[in-house]
mmCIF file of C-alpha atoms in Angstrom:
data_model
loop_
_atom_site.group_PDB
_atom_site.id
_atom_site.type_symbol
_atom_site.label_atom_id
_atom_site.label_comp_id
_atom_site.label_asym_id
_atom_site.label_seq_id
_atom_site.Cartn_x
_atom_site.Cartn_y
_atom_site.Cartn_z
ATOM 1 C CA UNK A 829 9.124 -5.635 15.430
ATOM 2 C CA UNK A 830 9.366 -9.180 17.074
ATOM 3 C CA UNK A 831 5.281 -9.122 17.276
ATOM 4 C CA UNK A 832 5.316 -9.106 13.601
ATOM 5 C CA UNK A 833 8.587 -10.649 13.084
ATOM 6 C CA UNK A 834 6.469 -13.790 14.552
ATOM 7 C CA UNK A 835 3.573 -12.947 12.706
ATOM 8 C CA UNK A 836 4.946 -12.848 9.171
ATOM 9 C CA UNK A 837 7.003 -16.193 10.616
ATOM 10 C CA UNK A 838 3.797 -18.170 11.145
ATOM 11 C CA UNK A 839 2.675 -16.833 7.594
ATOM 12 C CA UNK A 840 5.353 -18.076 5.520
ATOM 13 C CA UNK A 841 5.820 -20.972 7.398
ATOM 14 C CA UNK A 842 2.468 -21.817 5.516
ATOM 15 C CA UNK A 843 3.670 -20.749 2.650
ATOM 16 C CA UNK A 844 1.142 -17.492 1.920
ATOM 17 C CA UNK A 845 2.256 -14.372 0.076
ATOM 18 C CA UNK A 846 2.584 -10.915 2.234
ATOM 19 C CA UNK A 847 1.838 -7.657 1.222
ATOM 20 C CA UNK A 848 2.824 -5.677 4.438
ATOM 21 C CA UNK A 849 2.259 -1.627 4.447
ATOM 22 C CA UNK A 850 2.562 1.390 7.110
ATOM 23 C CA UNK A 851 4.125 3.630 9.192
ATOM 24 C CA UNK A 852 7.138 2.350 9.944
ATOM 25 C CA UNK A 853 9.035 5.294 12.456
ATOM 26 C CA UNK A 854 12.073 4.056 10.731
ATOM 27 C CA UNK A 855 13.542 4.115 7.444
ATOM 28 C CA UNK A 856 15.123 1.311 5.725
ATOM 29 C CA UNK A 857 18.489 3.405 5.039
ATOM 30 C CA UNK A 858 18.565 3.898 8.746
ATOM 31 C CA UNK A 859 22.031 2.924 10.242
ATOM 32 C CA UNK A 860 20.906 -0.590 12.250
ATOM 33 C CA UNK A 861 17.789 -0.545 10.780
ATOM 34 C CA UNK A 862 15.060 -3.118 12.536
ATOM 35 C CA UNK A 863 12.886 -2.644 9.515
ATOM 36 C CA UNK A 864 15.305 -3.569 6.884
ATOM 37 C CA UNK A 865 16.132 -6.245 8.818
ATOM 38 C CA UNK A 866 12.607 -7.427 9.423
ATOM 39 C CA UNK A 867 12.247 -7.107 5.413
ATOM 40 C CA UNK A 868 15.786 -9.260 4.870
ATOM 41 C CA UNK A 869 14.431 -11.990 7.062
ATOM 42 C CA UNK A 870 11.592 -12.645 5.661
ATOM 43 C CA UNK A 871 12.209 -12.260 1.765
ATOM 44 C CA UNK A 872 10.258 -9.014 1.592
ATOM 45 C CA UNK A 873 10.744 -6.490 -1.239
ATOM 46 C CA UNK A 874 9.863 -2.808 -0.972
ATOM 47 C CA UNK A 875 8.078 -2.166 -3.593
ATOM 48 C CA UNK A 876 8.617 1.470 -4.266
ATOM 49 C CA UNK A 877 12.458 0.436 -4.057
ATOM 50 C CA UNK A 878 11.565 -2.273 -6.606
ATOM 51 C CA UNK A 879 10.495 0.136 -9.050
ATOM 52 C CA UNK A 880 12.360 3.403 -8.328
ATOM 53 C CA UNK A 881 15.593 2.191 -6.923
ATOM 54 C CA UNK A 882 17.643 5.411 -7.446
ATOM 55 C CA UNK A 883 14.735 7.860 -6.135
ATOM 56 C CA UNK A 884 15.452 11.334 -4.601
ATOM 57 C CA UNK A 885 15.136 11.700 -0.900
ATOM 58 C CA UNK A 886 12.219 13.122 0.159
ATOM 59 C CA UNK A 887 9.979 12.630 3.600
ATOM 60 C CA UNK A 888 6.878 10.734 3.790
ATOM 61 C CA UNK A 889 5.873 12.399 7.156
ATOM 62 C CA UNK A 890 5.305 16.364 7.074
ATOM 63 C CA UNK A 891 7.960 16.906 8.832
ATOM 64 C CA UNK A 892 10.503 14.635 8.125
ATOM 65 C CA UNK A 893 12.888 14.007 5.437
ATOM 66 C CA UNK A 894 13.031 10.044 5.026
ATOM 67 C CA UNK A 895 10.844 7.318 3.681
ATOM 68 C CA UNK A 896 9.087 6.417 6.847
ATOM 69 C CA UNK A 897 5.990 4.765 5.275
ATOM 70 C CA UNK A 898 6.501 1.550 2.800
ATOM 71 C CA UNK A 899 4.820 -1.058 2.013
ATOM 72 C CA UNK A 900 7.167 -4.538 1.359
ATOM 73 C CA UNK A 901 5.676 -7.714 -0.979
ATOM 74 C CA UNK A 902 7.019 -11.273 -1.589
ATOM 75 C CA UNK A 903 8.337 -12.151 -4.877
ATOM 76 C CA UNK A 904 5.382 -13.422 -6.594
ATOM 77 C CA UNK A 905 3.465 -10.326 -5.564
ATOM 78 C CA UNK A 906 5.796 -7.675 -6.924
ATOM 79 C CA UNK A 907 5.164 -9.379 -10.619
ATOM 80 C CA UNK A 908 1.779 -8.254 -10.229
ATOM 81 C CA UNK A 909 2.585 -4.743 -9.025
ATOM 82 C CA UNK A 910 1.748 -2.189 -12.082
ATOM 83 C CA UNK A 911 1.956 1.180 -10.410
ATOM 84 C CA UNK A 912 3.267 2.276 -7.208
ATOM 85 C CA UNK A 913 3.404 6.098 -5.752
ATOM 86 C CA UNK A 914 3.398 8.444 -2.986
ATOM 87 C CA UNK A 915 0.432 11.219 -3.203
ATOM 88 C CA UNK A 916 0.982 14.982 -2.066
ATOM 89 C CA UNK A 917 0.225 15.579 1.512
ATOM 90 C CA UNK A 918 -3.539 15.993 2.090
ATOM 91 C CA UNK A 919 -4.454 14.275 -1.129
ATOM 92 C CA UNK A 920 -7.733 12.123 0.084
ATOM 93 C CA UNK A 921 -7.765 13.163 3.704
ATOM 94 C CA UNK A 922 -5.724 15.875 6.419
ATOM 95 C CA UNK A 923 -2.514 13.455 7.548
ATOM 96 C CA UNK A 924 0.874 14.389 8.327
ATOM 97 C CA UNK A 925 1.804 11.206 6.135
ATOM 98 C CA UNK A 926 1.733 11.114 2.920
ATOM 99 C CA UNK A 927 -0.854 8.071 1.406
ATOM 100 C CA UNK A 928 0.946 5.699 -0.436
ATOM 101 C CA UNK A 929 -0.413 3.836 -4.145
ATOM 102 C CA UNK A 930 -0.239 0.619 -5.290
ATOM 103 C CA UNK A 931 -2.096 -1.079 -8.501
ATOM 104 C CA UNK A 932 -2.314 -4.687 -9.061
ATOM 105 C CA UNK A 933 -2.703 -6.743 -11.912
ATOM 106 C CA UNK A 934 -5.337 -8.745 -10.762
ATOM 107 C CA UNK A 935 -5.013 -11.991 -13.075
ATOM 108 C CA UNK A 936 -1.069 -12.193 -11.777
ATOM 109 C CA UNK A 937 -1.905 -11.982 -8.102
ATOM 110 C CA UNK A 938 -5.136 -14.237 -8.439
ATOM 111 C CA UNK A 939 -4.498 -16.743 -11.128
ATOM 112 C CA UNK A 940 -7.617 -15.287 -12.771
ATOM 113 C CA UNK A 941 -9.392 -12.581 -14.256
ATOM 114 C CA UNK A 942 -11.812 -10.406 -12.035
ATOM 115 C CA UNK A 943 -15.393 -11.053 -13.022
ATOM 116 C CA UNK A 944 -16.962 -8.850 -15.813
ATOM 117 C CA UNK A 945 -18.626 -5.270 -14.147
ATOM 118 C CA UNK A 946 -22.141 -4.747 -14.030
ATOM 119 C CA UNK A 947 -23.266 -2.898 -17.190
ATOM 120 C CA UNK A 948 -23.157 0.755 -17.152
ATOM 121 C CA UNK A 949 -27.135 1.042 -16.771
ATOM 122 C CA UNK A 950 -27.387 -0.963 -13.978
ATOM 123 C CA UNK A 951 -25.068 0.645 -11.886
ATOM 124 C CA UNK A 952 -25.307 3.161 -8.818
ATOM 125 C CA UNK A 953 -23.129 5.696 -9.170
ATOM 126 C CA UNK A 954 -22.102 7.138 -12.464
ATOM 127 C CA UNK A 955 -19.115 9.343 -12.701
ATOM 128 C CA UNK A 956 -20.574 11.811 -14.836
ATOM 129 C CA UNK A 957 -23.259 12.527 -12.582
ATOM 130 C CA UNK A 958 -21.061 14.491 -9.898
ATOM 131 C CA UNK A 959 -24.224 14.585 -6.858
ATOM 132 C CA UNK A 960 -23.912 11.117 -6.930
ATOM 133 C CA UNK A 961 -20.264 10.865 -7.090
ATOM 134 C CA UNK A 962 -19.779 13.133 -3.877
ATOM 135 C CA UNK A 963 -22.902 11.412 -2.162
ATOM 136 C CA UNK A 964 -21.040 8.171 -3.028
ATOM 137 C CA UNK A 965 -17.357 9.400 -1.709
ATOM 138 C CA UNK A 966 -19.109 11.105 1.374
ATOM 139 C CA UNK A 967 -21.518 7.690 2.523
ATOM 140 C CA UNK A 968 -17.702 5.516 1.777
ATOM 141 C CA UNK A 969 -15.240 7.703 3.663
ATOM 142 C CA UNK A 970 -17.904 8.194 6.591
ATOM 143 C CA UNK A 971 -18.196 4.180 6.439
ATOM 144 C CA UNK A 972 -14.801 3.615 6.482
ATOM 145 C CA UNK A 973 -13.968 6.279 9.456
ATOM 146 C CA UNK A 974 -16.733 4.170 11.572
ATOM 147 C CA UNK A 975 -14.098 1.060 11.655
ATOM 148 C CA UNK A 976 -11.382 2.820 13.522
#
């Protein structure tokens, strides 16, 4: 917690927006809780908190029963925040945590609208043609695994 207490220090000393996310071991409802305080420091709002302040209890990890995972934003950021969620266990990949959502709305947190998509025709991978679609998800998740 001090590591990244210094980090997100050097950050807003600069004055740059956070968006900080993952497993936290530690719950912000936790009696002495370094996280909360970490978040209380440094002006950071959980986000799922934001939107769902009087949630039902329920465990991120498989086997516990508290909100372990969260990600936290700055101000400006949570204005752009359109949908935020936790998935089932096992929902894109075998975890004992459960992934966690978040959608943007990318003119808000930018200052500008994304650029226009390639047209239809042009591109790749089309969503009706499933072979593609699995070849696509396959070739990503097997890119992404290579980074760990």
């Amino acid at each position: 917690m001090q590591d990244l207490d210094r980090f997100l220090h050097s950050l807003r000393v600069l004055g740059h927006d956070v968006i900080l996310g993952g497993d936290f071991n530690e719950s912000v409802e936790d009696k002495n809780s370094g996280l909360l305080s970490l978040a209380m420091s440094h002006q950071l709002i959980d986000v799922f908190l934001h939107r769902f302040p009087r949630y039902s209890e329920f465990g991120t990890h498989m086997s516990g029963k508290r909100r372990i995972d969260s990600v936290f934003v700055t101000e400006r950021i949570t204005q752009s925040v359109t949908a935020v969620g936790y998935a089932p266990f096992d929902f894109l990949t075998t975890s004992d945590h459960r992934p966690m959502f978040l959608e943007f709305q990318c003119d808000k947190l930018f200052g500008k609208i994304p650029l226009d998509l390639q047209p239809l025709s042009t591109r790749g991978v089309k969503t009706k043609d499933t072979t593609m679609v699995v070849r696509f998800v396959n070739v990503t998740y097997q890119k992404l695994q290579s980074y760990q």
